[in-house]
């Protein structure tokens, strides 16, 4: 999920399965941290996403809870430890939590129960840093309060004095673990363009992982858990070849996980729905659905018989489409990720005892296209912030084995670098952004989000030259 600050500035423990850790060349184990992630059910993913879109060697291997449409990671903060369950978000960069006494958390139904809350005065290791935490979404919702530091622990590691935000005033019931580029931190707007060490960057600074990179495996729609692997790649969680493509720069800096979508096909035929395109797309685990350029969305709807209802903001389909065996195929210069219909068709409710289903793809309108969880479940994605590249391969669904390799300064292991891939985004005089493309592709422009705060070009220019330390 994206914040208006982002736009302005940029303009459980390991599972029981046996894990094979590939040794480094010096004979030591790879530096990785692995942790399970879990999915939480969302009754109305369309409504939830509409709000988000308007506002827009040691490794660490962490379990992610999978409860239908949101992904959470269990961790503890403070001394003694306070349990929290934070929404893991590649589209933002701050860890922040609610307090039990906020108006949001005191509302009927205890909306903060799923994520948990943090009480600073109950922790002996809490430290106040400043009162400049203020994360605001494009629709005006968000959270504000203090930046503080405390002990944060997960996946068998403990991070002393980790900075994060406390939301004393909040209109979001979910605490968030943002793990994007440090430039995306809301503190950058208040700190002269200088980021702090967010969670992945902290791990690098304290030798918990080798470089600022991690892999995300959400598994399929029916699975209750997936995993995030900080600092490493798990080759048993994908099939075929892992290929790396460049992250697209924005205003000359790397700020978000945007890559170029170059073709869309159906049922294994690359480009049958859209070819010779080059649309930027944000890889965002904080969005439940995909939001694609309107022309491409229309092509997809026509191909599967979806009926879009603008009043509902959803495309309704026959629930039997999930059993059709069809796919929608997304190409990024070279790698193609095929998303099966049983991953795209979502039961959104019932009427007269019959399921009502929607397609997990909506039109982006004037907003930046987003590849949310309905895409990410079918892709094994390596987010390499240090090397400004994204690794992509098809998910090996329900894999029970593990083979973990460390990501180094040389790049993503077991990955093939795509030659001639899209490498940059330019802003023309009208405000539209055009994407450079490899031979054979035609440049395609898209407008900046009209509802969003504009890019702060002056600030970007001021901080752009000094960002090497933050990547």
GROMACS .gro file of C-alpha atoms in nm:
model
  471
    1UNK     CA    1   0.000   0.000   0.000
    2UNK     CA    2   0.120   0.349  -0.081
    3UNK     CA    3   0.114   0.670   0.117
    4UNK     CA    4   0.089   1.029   0.007
    5UNK     CA    5   0.422   1.085   0.181
    6UNK     CA    6   0.570   0.815  -0.039
    7UNK     CA    7   0.446   0.993  -0.349
    8UNK     CA    8   0.566   1.327  -0.230
    9UNK     CA    9   0.913   1.206  -0.140
   10UNK     CA   10   0.965   0.954  -0.415
   11UNK     CA   11   0.741   1.198  -0.606
   12UNK     CA   12   0.588  -1.809   1.429
   13UNK     CA   13   0.924  -1.904   1.369
   14UNK     CA   14   1.055  -2.151   1.108
   15UNK     CA   15   0.824  -2.440   1.022
   16UNK     CA   16   0.891  -2.801   1.112
   17UNK     CA   17   1.014  -2.898   0.764
   18UNK     CA   18   1.381  -2.974   0.726
   19UNK     CA   19   1.580  -2.691   0.568
   20UNK     CA   20   1.895  -2.733   0.364
   21UNK     CA   21   2.118  -2.427   0.396
   22UNK     CA   22   2.370  -2.398   0.113
   23UNK     CA   23   2.712  -2.316   0.257
   24UNK     CA   24   2.898  -2.003   0.160
   25UNK     CA   25   3.237  -2.030  -0.009
   26UNK     CA   26   3.408  -1.986   0.328
   27UNK     CA   27   3.225  -2.290   0.465
   28UNK     CA   28   2.991  -2.101   0.696
   29UNK     CA   29   2.612  -2.111   0.679
   30UNK     CA   30   2.441  -1.839   0.471
   31UNK     CA   31   2.324  -1.528   0.655
   32UNK     CA   32   1.948  -1.548   0.619
   33UNK     CA   33   1.643  -1.504   0.842
   34UNK     CA   34   1.332  -1.703   0.754
   35UNK     CA   35   0.989  -1.653   0.904
   36UNK     CA   36   0.640  -1.783   0.835
   37UNK     CA   37   0.369  -1.544   0.724
   38UNK     CA   38  -0.004  -1.599   0.773
   39UNK     CA   39  -0.305  -1.488   0.575
   40UNK     CA   40  -0.602  -1.314   0.737
   41UNK     CA   41  -0.948  -1.325   0.582
   42UNK     CA   42  -1.093  -0.998   0.463
   43UNK     CA   43  -1.469  -0.997   0.417
   44UNK     CA   44  -1.465  -0.735   0.143
   45UNK     CA   45  -1.126  -0.720  -0.030
   46UNK     CA   46  -1.253  -0.481  -0.296
   47UNK     CA   47  -1.371  -0.224  -0.041
   48UNK     CA   48  -1.052  -0.266   0.159
   49UNK     CA   49  -0.832  -0.224  -0.148
   50UNK     CA   50  -1.026   0.073  -0.280
   51UNK     CA   51  -0.930   0.262   0.033
   52UNK     CA   52  -0.570   0.153   0.001
   53UNK     CA   53  -0.551   0.244  -0.366
   54UNK     CA   54  -0.701   0.586  -0.317
   55UNK     CA   55  -0.450   0.661  -0.050
   56UNK     CA   56  -0.200   0.510  -0.194
   57UNK     CA   57   2.575  -1.698   0.659
   58UNK     CA   58   2.249  -1.612   0.833
   59UNK     CA   59   1.917  -1.547   0.657
   60UNK     CA   60   1.590  -1.463   0.827
   61UNK     CA   61   1.309  -1.695   0.721
   62UNK     CA   62   0.971  -1.595   0.860
   63UNK     CA   63   0.632  -1.765   0.844
   64UNK     CA   64   0.352  -1.555   0.701
   65UNK     CA   65  -0.007  -1.623   0.807
   66UNK     CA   66  -0.240  -1.648   0.507
   67UNK     CA   67  -0.603  -1.580   0.588
   68UNK     CA   68  -0.763  -1.519   0.248
   69UNK     CA   69  -0.646  -1.177   0.137
   70UNK     CA   70  -0.400  -1.016   0.380
   71UNK     CA   71  -0.061  -1.143   0.492
   72UNK     CA   72   0.064  -1.104   0.846
   73UNK     CA   73   0.386  -1.176   1.031
   74UNK     CA   74   0.403  -1.250   1.403
   75UNK     CA   75   0.664  -1.061   1.603
   76UNK     CA   76   0.719  -0.917   1.948
   77UNK     CA   77   0.812  -0.568   2.060
   78UNK     CA   78   0.937  -0.452   2.398
   79UNK     CA   79   1.056  -0.591   2.732
   80UNK     CA   80   0.869  -0.795   2.839
   81UNK     CA   81   0.769  -0.894   2.488
   82UNK     CA   82   0.433  -0.774   2.353
   83UNK     CA   83   0.285  -0.992   2.078
   84UNK     CA   84   0.186  -0.824   1.753
   85UNK     CA   85   0.070  -0.949   1.416
   86UNK     CA   86   0.161  -0.692   1.153
   87UNK     CA   87   0.052  -0.664   0.793
   88UNK     CA   88   0.362  -0.724   0.579
   89UNK     CA   89   0.383  -0.459   0.310
   90UNK     CA   90   0.635  -0.423   0.027
   91UNK     CA   91   0.463  -0.101  -0.081
   92UNK     CA   92   0.572   0.100   0.225
   93UNK     CA   93   0.881   0.117   0.444
   94UNK     CA   94   0.785   0.193   0.805
   95UNK     CA   95   0.703  -0.047   1.085
   96UNK     CA   96   0.425   0.111   1.286
   97UNK     CA   97   0.179  -0.003   1.550
   98UNK     CA   98  -0.141   0.116   1.713
   99UNK     CA   99  -0.186   0.185   2.083
  100UNK     CA  100  -0.481   0.029   2.272
  101UNK     CA  101  -0.622   0.368   2.366
  102UNK     CA  102  -0.657   0.512   2.016
  103UNK     CA  103  -1.007   0.601   1.899
  104UNK     CA  104  -0.980   0.340   1.624
  105UNK     CA  105  -0.889   0.057   1.861
  106UNK     CA  106  -1.157   0.152   2.114
  107UNK     CA  107  -1.430   0.122   1.849
  108UNK     CA  108  -1.703  -0.139   1.881
  109UNK     CA  109  -1.589  -0.482   1.773
  110UNK     CA  110  -1.225  -0.429   1.873
  111UNK     CA  111  -1.097  -0.372   1.516
  112UNK     CA  112  -0.733  -0.376   1.629
  113UNK     CA  113  -0.757  -0.726   1.776
  114UNK     CA  114  -0.619  -0.907   1.470
  115UNK     CA  115  -0.305  -0.697   1.452
  116UNK     CA  116  -0.253  -0.621   1.822
  117UNK     CA  117  -0.141  -0.305   1.997
  118UNK     CA  118   0.172  -0.175   2.172
  119UNK     CA  119   0.192  -0.006   2.512
  120UNK     CA  120   0.513   0.196   2.540
  121UNK     CA  121   0.501   0.242   2.917
  122UNK     CA  122   0.486  -0.134   2.968
  123UNK     CA  123   0.829  -0.182   2.810
  124UNK     CA  124   1.149  -0.116   3.003
  125UNK     CA  125   1.344  -0.084   2.675
  126UNK     CA  126   1.118   0.175   2.511
  127UNK     CA  127   1.285   0.499   2.405
  128UNK     CA  128   1.119   0.811   2.269
  129UNK     CA  129   1.287   0.953   1.957
  130UNK     CA  130   1.066   1.233   1.825
  131UNK     CA  131   0.705   1.328   1.755
  132UNK     CA  132   0.737   1.321   1.376
  133UNK     CA  133   0.558   0.997   1.288
  134UNK     CA  134   0.276   1.094   1.053
  135UNK     CA  135   0.178   0.852   0.780
  136UNK     CA  136  -0.103   0.982   0.560
  137UNK     CA  137  -0.278   0.802   0.278
  138UNK     CA  138  -0.410   0.972  -0.033
  139UNK     CA  139  -0.770   0.944   0.087
  140UNK     CA  140  -0.679   1.132   0.405
  141UNK     CA  141  -0.668   0.834   0.643
  142UNK     CA  142  -0.355   0.727   0.825
  143UNK     CA  143  -0.184   0.742   1.160
  144UNK     CA  144   0.024   0.988   1.359
  145UNK     CA  145   0.221   0.993   1.680
  146UNK     CA  146   0.581   0.929   1.781
  147UNK     CA  147   0.888   0.767   1.640
  148UNK     CA  148   1.035   0.546   1.911
  149UNK     CA  149   1.277   0.257   1.943
  150UNK     CA  150   1.248  -0.074   2.125
  151UNK     CA  151   1.345  -0.439   2.102
  152UNK     CA  152   1.186  -0.612   1.801
  153UNK     CA  153   1.213  -0.990   1.769
  154UNK     CA  154   1.102  -1.251   1.512
  155UNK     CA  155   1.239  -1.552   1.327
  156UNK     CA  156   1.490  -1.629   1.600
  157UNK     CA  157   1.658  -1.286   1.586
  158UNK     CA  158   1.643  -0.987   1.819
  159UNK     CA  159   1.688  -0.629   1.701
  160UNK     CA  160   1.784  -0.384   1.975
  161UNK     CA  161   1.677  -0.020   1.945
  162UNK     CA  162   1.478  -0.070   1.625
  163UNK     CA  163   1.302   0.250   1.517
  164UNK     CA  164   0.928   0.238   1.444
  165UNK     CA  165   0.616   0.450   1.464
  166UNK     CA  166   0.342   0.458   1.727
  167UNK     CA  167  -0.004   0.563   1.611
  168UNK     CA  168  -0.175   0.749   1.892
  169UNK     CA  169  -0.422   0.890   1.638
  170UNK     CA  170  -0.512   0.634   1.378
  171UNK     CA  171  -0.778   0.551   1.123
  172UNK     CA  172  -0.620   0.218   1.025
  173UNK     CA  173  -0.683  -0.089   1.239
  174UNK     CA  174  -0.383  -0.279   1.103
  175UNK     CA  175  -0.029  -0.230   1.226
  176UNK     CA  176   0.212  -0.252   0.934
  177UNK     CA  177   0.558  -0.394   0.876
  178UNK     CA  178   0.673  -0.190   0.576
  179UNK     CA  179   0.983  -0.339   0.415
  180UNK     CA  180   1.032  -0.125   0.105
  181UNK     CA  181   1.307   0.117   0.007
  182UNK     CA  182   1.431   0.336   0.295
  183UNK     CA  183   1.354   0.640   0.080
  184UNK     CA  184   0.986   0.552   0.123
  185UNK     CA  185   0.993   0.611   0.500
  186UNK     CA  186   0.772   0.894   0.613
  187UNK     CA  187   1.062   1.022   0.825
  188UNK     CA  188   1.247   1.121   0.509
  189UNK     CA  189   1.010   1.415   0.465
  190UNK     CA  190   1.103   1.548   0.810
  191UNK     CA  191   1.471   1.452   0.823
  192UNK     CA  192   1.626   1.639   0.533
  193UNK     CA  193   1.587   1.344   0.300
  194UNK     CA  194   1.785   1.107   0.524
  195UNK     CA  195   1.627   0.765   0.591
  196UNK     CA  196   1.674   0.563   0.909
  197UNK     CA  197   1.751   0.189   0.923
  198UNK     CA  198   1.412   0.026   0.875
  199UNK     CA  199   1.379  -0.348   0.949
  200UNK     CA  200   1.559  -0.494   0.643
  201UNK     CA  201   1.827  -0.222   0.654
  202UNK     CA  202   1.880  -0.285   1.027
  203UNK     CA  203   1.947  -0.652   0.951
  204UNK     CA  204   2.219  -0.553   0.705
  205UNK     CA  205   2.374  -0.300   0.943
  206UNK     CA  206   2.398  -0.563   1.219
  207UNK     CA  207   2.524  -0.849   0.997
  208UNK     CA  208   2.206  -1.053   1.030
  209UNK     CA  209   2.186  -1.068   0.651
  210UNK     CA  210   2.445  -0.991   0.386
  211UNK     CA  211   2.253  -0.741   0.169
  212UNK     CA  212   1.921  -0.557   0.177
  213UNK     CA  213   1.714  -0.820  -0.004
  214UNK     CA  214   1.446  -1.076   0.068
  215UNK     CA  215   1.223  -1.332  -0.103
  216UNK     CA  216   0.846  -1.364  -0.072
  217UNK     CA  217   0.654  -1.691  -0.117
  218UNK     CA  218   0.281  -1.648  -0.054
  219UNK     CA  219   0.179  -1.995  -0.176
  220UNK     CA  220  -0.168  -2.055  -0.320
  221UNK     CA  221  -0.510  -1.915  -0.228
  222UNK     CA  222  -0.601  -2.223  -0.022
  223UNK     CA  223  -0.278  -2.228   0.180
  224UNK     CA  224  -0.289  -2.080   0.529
  225UNK     CA  225   0.077  -1.984   0.540
  226UNK     CA  226   0.367  -1.868   0.324
  227UNK     CA  227   0.717  -1.744   0.406
  228UNK     CA  228   0.945  -1.445   0.383
  229UNK     CA  229   1.318  -1.509   0.364
  230UNK     CA  230   1.535  -1.209   0.450
  231UNK     CA  231   1.875  -1.221   0.283
  232UNK     CA  232   1.818  -1.535   0.080
  233UNK     CA  233   1.650  -1.734  -0.196
  234UNK     CA  234   1.475  -2.067  -0.143
  235UNK     CA  235   1.519  -2.253  -0.473
  236UNK     CA  236   1.264  -2.518  -0.375
  237UNK     CA  237   0.984  -2.261  -0.368
  238UNK     CA  238   0.980  -2.187  -0.741
  239UNK     CA  239   0.981  -2.375  -1.069
  240UNK     CA  240   1.172  -2.304  -1.389
  241UNK     CA  241   1.433  -2.031  -1.414
  242UNK     CA  242   1.457  -1.739  -1.174
  243UNK     CA  243   1.508  -1.426  -1.387
  244UNK     CA  244   1.601  -1.079  -1.267
  245UNK     CA  245   1.476  -0.751  -1.413
  246UNK     CA  246   1.567  -0.396  -1.309
  247UNK     CA  247   1.366  -0.181  -1.071
  248UNK     CA  248   1.244   0.132  -1.249
  249UNK     CA  249   1.384   0.460  -1.121
  250UNK     CA  250   1.150   0.745  -1.033
  251UNK     CA  251   1.285   1.096  -1.079
  252UNK     CA  252   1.635   0.946  -1.095
  253UNK     CA  253   1.617   0.750  -0.768
  254UNK     CA  254   1.502   0.406  -0.658
  255UNK     CA  255   1.199   0.444  -0.434
  256UNK     CA  256   0.946   0.168  -0.504
  257UNK     CA  257   0.934  -0.186  -0.645
  258UNK     CA  258   0.816  -0.082  -0.990
  259UNK     CA  259   0.902  -0.302  -1.289
  260UNK     CA  260   0.781  -0.296  -1.649
  261UNK     CA  261   0.490  -0.507  -1.768
  262UNK     CA  262   0.556  -0.571  -2.137
  263UNK     CA  263   0.284  -0.818  -2.245
  264UNK     CA  264  -0.034  -0.983  -2.123
  265UNK     CA  265  -0.170  -1.307  -2.262
  266UNK     CA  266  -0.422  -1.579  -2.185
  267UNK     CA  267  -0.407  -1.956  -2.160
  268UNK     CA  268  -0.037  -1.978  -2.234
  269UNK     CA  269  -0.034  -1.751  -2.540
  270UNK     CA  270   0.201  -1.463  -2.461
  271UNK     CA  271   0.080  -1.122  -2.573
  272UNK     CA  272  -0.258  -1.244  -2.697
  273UNK     CA  273  -0.438  -0.975  -2.493
  274UNK     CA  274  -0.177  -0.698  -2.504
  275UNK     CA  275   0.166  -0.684  -2.663
  276UNK     CA  276   0.426  -0.424  -2.751
  277UNK     CA  277   0.350  -0.245  -2.424
  278UNK     CA  278   0.568  -0.117  -2.144
  279UNK     CA  279   0.360  -0.026  -1.840
  280UNK     CA  280   0.522   0.027  -1.501
  281UNK     CA  281   0.367  -0.193  -1.230
  282UNK     CA  282   0.417  -0.183  -0.855
  283UNK     CA  283   0.477  -0.515  -0.675
  284UNK     CA  284   0.276  -0.452  -0.358
  285UNK     CA  285   0.191  -0.717  -0.100
  286UNK     CA  286  -0.022  -0.453   0.073
  287UNK     CA  287  -0.286  -0.475  -0.202
  288UNK     CA  288  -0.521  -0.771  -0.216
  289UNK     CA  289  -0.600  -0.741  -0.587
  290UNK     CA  290  -0.434  -0.642  -0.913
  291UNK     CA  291  -0.496  -0.297  -1.062
  292UNK     CA  292  -0.407  -0.287  -1.431
  293UNK     CA  293  -0.423  -0.024  -1.706
  294UNK     CA  294  -0.783   0.020  -1.815
  295UNK     CA  295  -0.729  -0.099  -2.172
  296UNK     CA  296  -0.563  -0.420  -2.056
  297UNK     CA  297  -0.829  -0.476  -1.791
  298UNK     CA  298  -1.100  -0.450  -2.055
  299UNK     CA  299  -0.923  -0.710  -2.270
  300UNK     CA  300  -0.904  -0.948  -1.973
  301UNK     CA  301  -1.270  -0.895  -1.880
  302UNK     CA  302  -1.378  -0.967  -2.237
  303UNK     CA  303  -1.170  -1.284  -2.249
  304UNK     CA  304  -1.326  -1.435  -1.936
  305UNK     CA  305  -1.677  -1.289  -1.953
  306UNK     CA  306  -1.638  -1.063  -1.650
  307UNK     CA  307  -1.897  -0.792  -1.588
  308UNK     CA  308  -1.755  -0.482  -1.425
  309UNK     CA  309  -1.983  -0.288  -1.191
  310UNK     CA  310  -1.841   0.060  -1.137
  311UNK     CA  311  -2.072   0.119  -0.840
  312UNK     CA  312  -1.922  -0.183  -0.665
  313UNK     CA  313  -1.571  -0.135  -0.803
  314UNK     CA  314  -1.559  -0.505  -0.888
  315UNK     CA  315  -1.575  -0.738  -1.187
  316UNK     CA  316  -1.824  -1.019  -1.130
  317UNK     CA  317  -1.770  -1.362  -1.284
  318UNK     CA  318  -1.930  -1.704  -1.280
  319UNK     CA  319  -1.776  -1.894  -0.991
  320UNK     CA  320  -1.725  -2.194  -1.221
  321UNK     CA  321  -1.455  -1.992  -1.398
  322UNK     CA  322  -1.223  -2.102  -1.119
  323UNK     CA  323  -1.240  -2.457  -1.254
  324UNK     CA  324  -1.180  -2.364  -1.619
  325UNK     CA  325  -0.807  -2.434  -1.618
  326UNK     CA  326  -0.742  -2.101  -1.789
  327UNK     CA  327  -0.466  -1.855  -1.707
  328UNK     CA  328  -0.380  -1.488  -1.748
  329UNK     CA  329  -0.012  -1.456  -1.838
  330UNK     CA  330   0.202  -1.155  -1.745
  331UNK     CA  331   0.539  -1.093  -1.915
  332UNK     CA  332   0.815  -0.866  -1.786
  333UNK     CA  333   1.061  -0.831  -2.076
  334UNK     CA  334   1.140  -1.203  -2.048
  335UNK     CA  335   0.995  -1.384  -1.744
  336UNK     CA  336   0.627  -1.476  -1.774
  337UNK     CA  337   0.412  -1.549  -1.471
  338UNK     CA  338   0.092  -1.740  -1.542
  339UNK     CA  339  -0.188  -1.681  -1.293
  340UNK     CA  340  -0.448  -1.958  -1.291
  341UNK     CA  341  -0.819  -1.879  -1.274
  342UNK     CA  342  -0.848  -2.064  -0.943
  343UNK     CA  343  -0.612  -1.798  -0.802
  344UNK     CA  344  -0.800  -1.507  -0.961
  345UNK     CA  345  -1.161  -1.600  -0.884
  346UNK     CA  346  -1.250  -1.493  -0.530
  347UNK     CA  347  -1.571  -1.571  -0.344
  348UNK     CA  348  -1.683  -1.227  -0.228
  349UNK     CA  349  -2.013  -1.318  -0.063
  350UNK     CA  350  -2.338  -1.509  -0.099
  351UNK     CA  351  -2.687  -1.428  -0.220
  352UNK     CA  352  -2.983  -1.662  -0.171
  353UNK     CA  353  -2.743  -1.938  -0.076
  354UNK     CA  354  -2.531  -1.898  -0.390
  355UNK     CA  355  -2.170  -1.781  -0.392
  356UNK     CA  356  -2.095  -1.448  -0.556
  357UNK     CA  357  -1.753  -1.433  -0.719
  358UNK     CA  358  -1.532  -1.153  -0.843
  359UNK     CA  359  -1.219  -1.148  -1.054
  360UNK     CA  360  -0.911  -1.033  -0.864
  361UNK     CA  361  -0.830  -0.767  -1.124
  362UNK     CA  362  -0.962  -0.411  -1.132
  363UNK     CA  363  -0.891  -0.106  -1.353
  364UNK     CA  364  -0.619   0.124  -1.223
  365UNK     CA  365  -0.771   0.438  -1.369
  366UNK     CA  366  -0.527   0.725  -1.321
  367UNK     CA  367  -0.329   0.541  -1.052
  368UNK     CA  368  -0.006   0.351  -1.100
  369UNK     CA  369  -0.082  -0.012  -1.194
  370UNK     CA  370  -0.035  -0.249  -0.902
  371UNK     CA  371   0.039  -0.621  -0.889
  372UNK     CA  372  -0.112  -0.723  -0.555
  373UNK     CA  373  -0.167  -1.058  -0.390
  374UNK     CA  374  -0.377  -1.209  -0.669
  375UNK     CA  375  -0.058  -1.186  -0.877
  376UNK     CA  376   0.202  -1.239  -0.608
  377UNK     CA  377   0.068  -1.578  -0.500
  378UNK     CA  378   0.165  -1.717  -0.840
  379UNK     CA  379   0.511  -1.558  -0.842
  380UNK     CA  380   0.819  -1.625  -0.633
  381UNK     CA  381   0.955  -1.273  -0.598
  382UNK     CA  382   1.301  -1.167  -0.484
  383UNK     CA  383   1.315  -0.801  -0.380
  384UNK     CA  384   1.681  -0.702  -0.405
  385UNK     CA  385   1.703  -0.346  -0.276
  386UNK     CA  386   2.084  -0.348  -0.263
  387UNK     CA  387   2.116  -0.431  -0.633
  388UNK     CA  388   1.792  -0.260  -0.746
  389UNK     CA  389   1.654  -0.567  -0.918
  390UNK     CA  390   1.358  -0.802  -0.891
  391UNK     CA  391   1.385  -1.178  -0.935
  392UNK     CA  392   1.079  -1.355  -1.075
  393UNK     CA  393   0.985  -1.719  -1.119
  394UNK     CA  394   0.667  -1.925  -1.108
  395UNK     CA  395   0.559  -2.038  -0.762
  396UNK     CA  396   0.611  -2.399  -0.662
  397UNK     CA  397   0.280  -2.430  -0.482
  398UNK     CA  398   0.267  -2.620  -0.153
  399UNK     CA  399   0.636  -2.707  -0.158
  400UNK     CA  400   0.743  -2.882   0.163
  401UNK     CA  401   1.121  -2.884   0.104
  402UNK     CA  402   1.372  -2.601   0.133
  403UNK     CA  403   1.704  -2.516  -0.028
  404UNK     CA  404   1.824  -2.176   0.087
  405UNK     CA  405   2.098  -1.970  -0.077
  406UNK     CA  406   2.235  -1.637   0.043
  407UNK     CA  407   2.191  -1.321  -0.164
  408UNK     CA  408   2.520  -1.135  -0.197
  409UNK     CA  409   2.648  -0.808  -0.340
  410UNK     CA  410   2.695  -0.995  -0.668
  411UNK     CA  411   2.319  -1.031  -0.706
  412UNK     CA  412   2.047  -1.292  -0.675
  413UNK     CA  413   2.184  -1.649  -0.670
  414UNK     CA  414   2.051  -1.900  -0.923
  415UNK     CA  415   1.908  -1.610  -1.128
  416UNK     CA  416   1.954  -1.519  -1.494
  417UNK     CA  417   1.981  -1.146  -1.564
  418UNK     CA  418   1.742  -1.043  -1.842
  419UNK     CA  419   1.927  -0.859  -2.116
  420UNK     CA  420   1.759  -0.570  -2.296
  421UNK     CA  421   1.499  -0.527  -2.024
  422UNK     CA  422   1.318  -0.202  -1.945
  423UNK     CA  423   1.555   0.010  -1.741
  424UNK     CA  424   1.412   0.356  -1.680
  425UNK     CA  425   1.109   0.582  -1.654
  426UNK     CA  426   1.114   0.935  -1.793
  427UNK     CA  427   0.878   1.219  -1.705
  428UNK     CA  428   0.773   1.433  -1.999
  429UNK     CA  429   0.658   1.793  -1.990
  430UNK     CA  430   0.291   1.698  -1.961
  431UNK     CA  431   0.351   1.493  -1.647
  432UNK     CA  432   0.303   1.159  -1.821
  433UNK     CA  433   0.568   0.896  -1.764
  434UNK     CA  434   0.715   0.705  -2.056
  435UNK     CA  435   0.904   0.380  -2.019
  436UNK     CA  436   1.219   0.297  -2.210
  437UNK     CA  437   1.191  -0.050  -2.359
  438UNK     CA  438   1.397  -0.321  -2.531
  439UNK     CA  439   1.400  -0.356  -2.907
  440UNK     CA  440   1.061  -0.438  -3.053
  441UNK     CA  441   0.852  -0.271  -2.784
  442UNK     CA  442   0.658   0.048  -2.831
  443UNK     CA  443   0.677   0.310  -2.556
  444UNK     CA  444   0.352   0.354  -2.367
  445UNK     CA  445   0.278   0.653  -2.144
  446UNK     CA  446   0.070   0.665  -1.833
  447UNK     CA  447  -0.042   0.962  -1.628
  448UNK     CA  448   0.059   1.033  -1.273
  449UNK     CA  449  -0.221   0.961  -1.019
  450UNK     CA  450  -0.442   1.268  -1.019
  451UNK     CA  451  -0.566   1.202  -0.667
  452UNK     CA  452  -0.218   1.169  -0.525
  453UNK     CA  453   0.021   1.428  -0.394
  454UNK     CA  454   0.271   1.520  -0.667
  455UNK     CA  455   0.635   1.422  -0.661
  456UNK     CA  456   0.861   1.659  -0.472
  457UNK     CA  457   1.120   1.694  -0.747
  458UNK     CA  458   1.327   1.945  -0.555
  459UNK     CA  459   1.362   1.712  -0.259
  460UNK     CA  460   1.442   1.419  -0.485
  461UNK     CA  461   1.712   1.624  -0.651
  462UNK     CA  462   1.857   1.714  -0.314
  463UNK     CA  463   1.872   1.361  -0.184
  464UNK     CA  464   1.926   1.166  -0.505
  465UNK     CA  465   2.304   1.198  -0.508
  466UNK     CA  466   2.337   1.075  -0.152
  467UNK     CA  467   2.120   0.765  -0.162
  468UNK     CA  468   2.391   0.502  -0.199
  469UNK     CA  469   2.406   0.450   0.176
  470UNK     CA  470   2.033   0.382   0.192
  471UNK     CA  471   2.007   0.107  -0.067
   0.00000   0.00000   0.00000
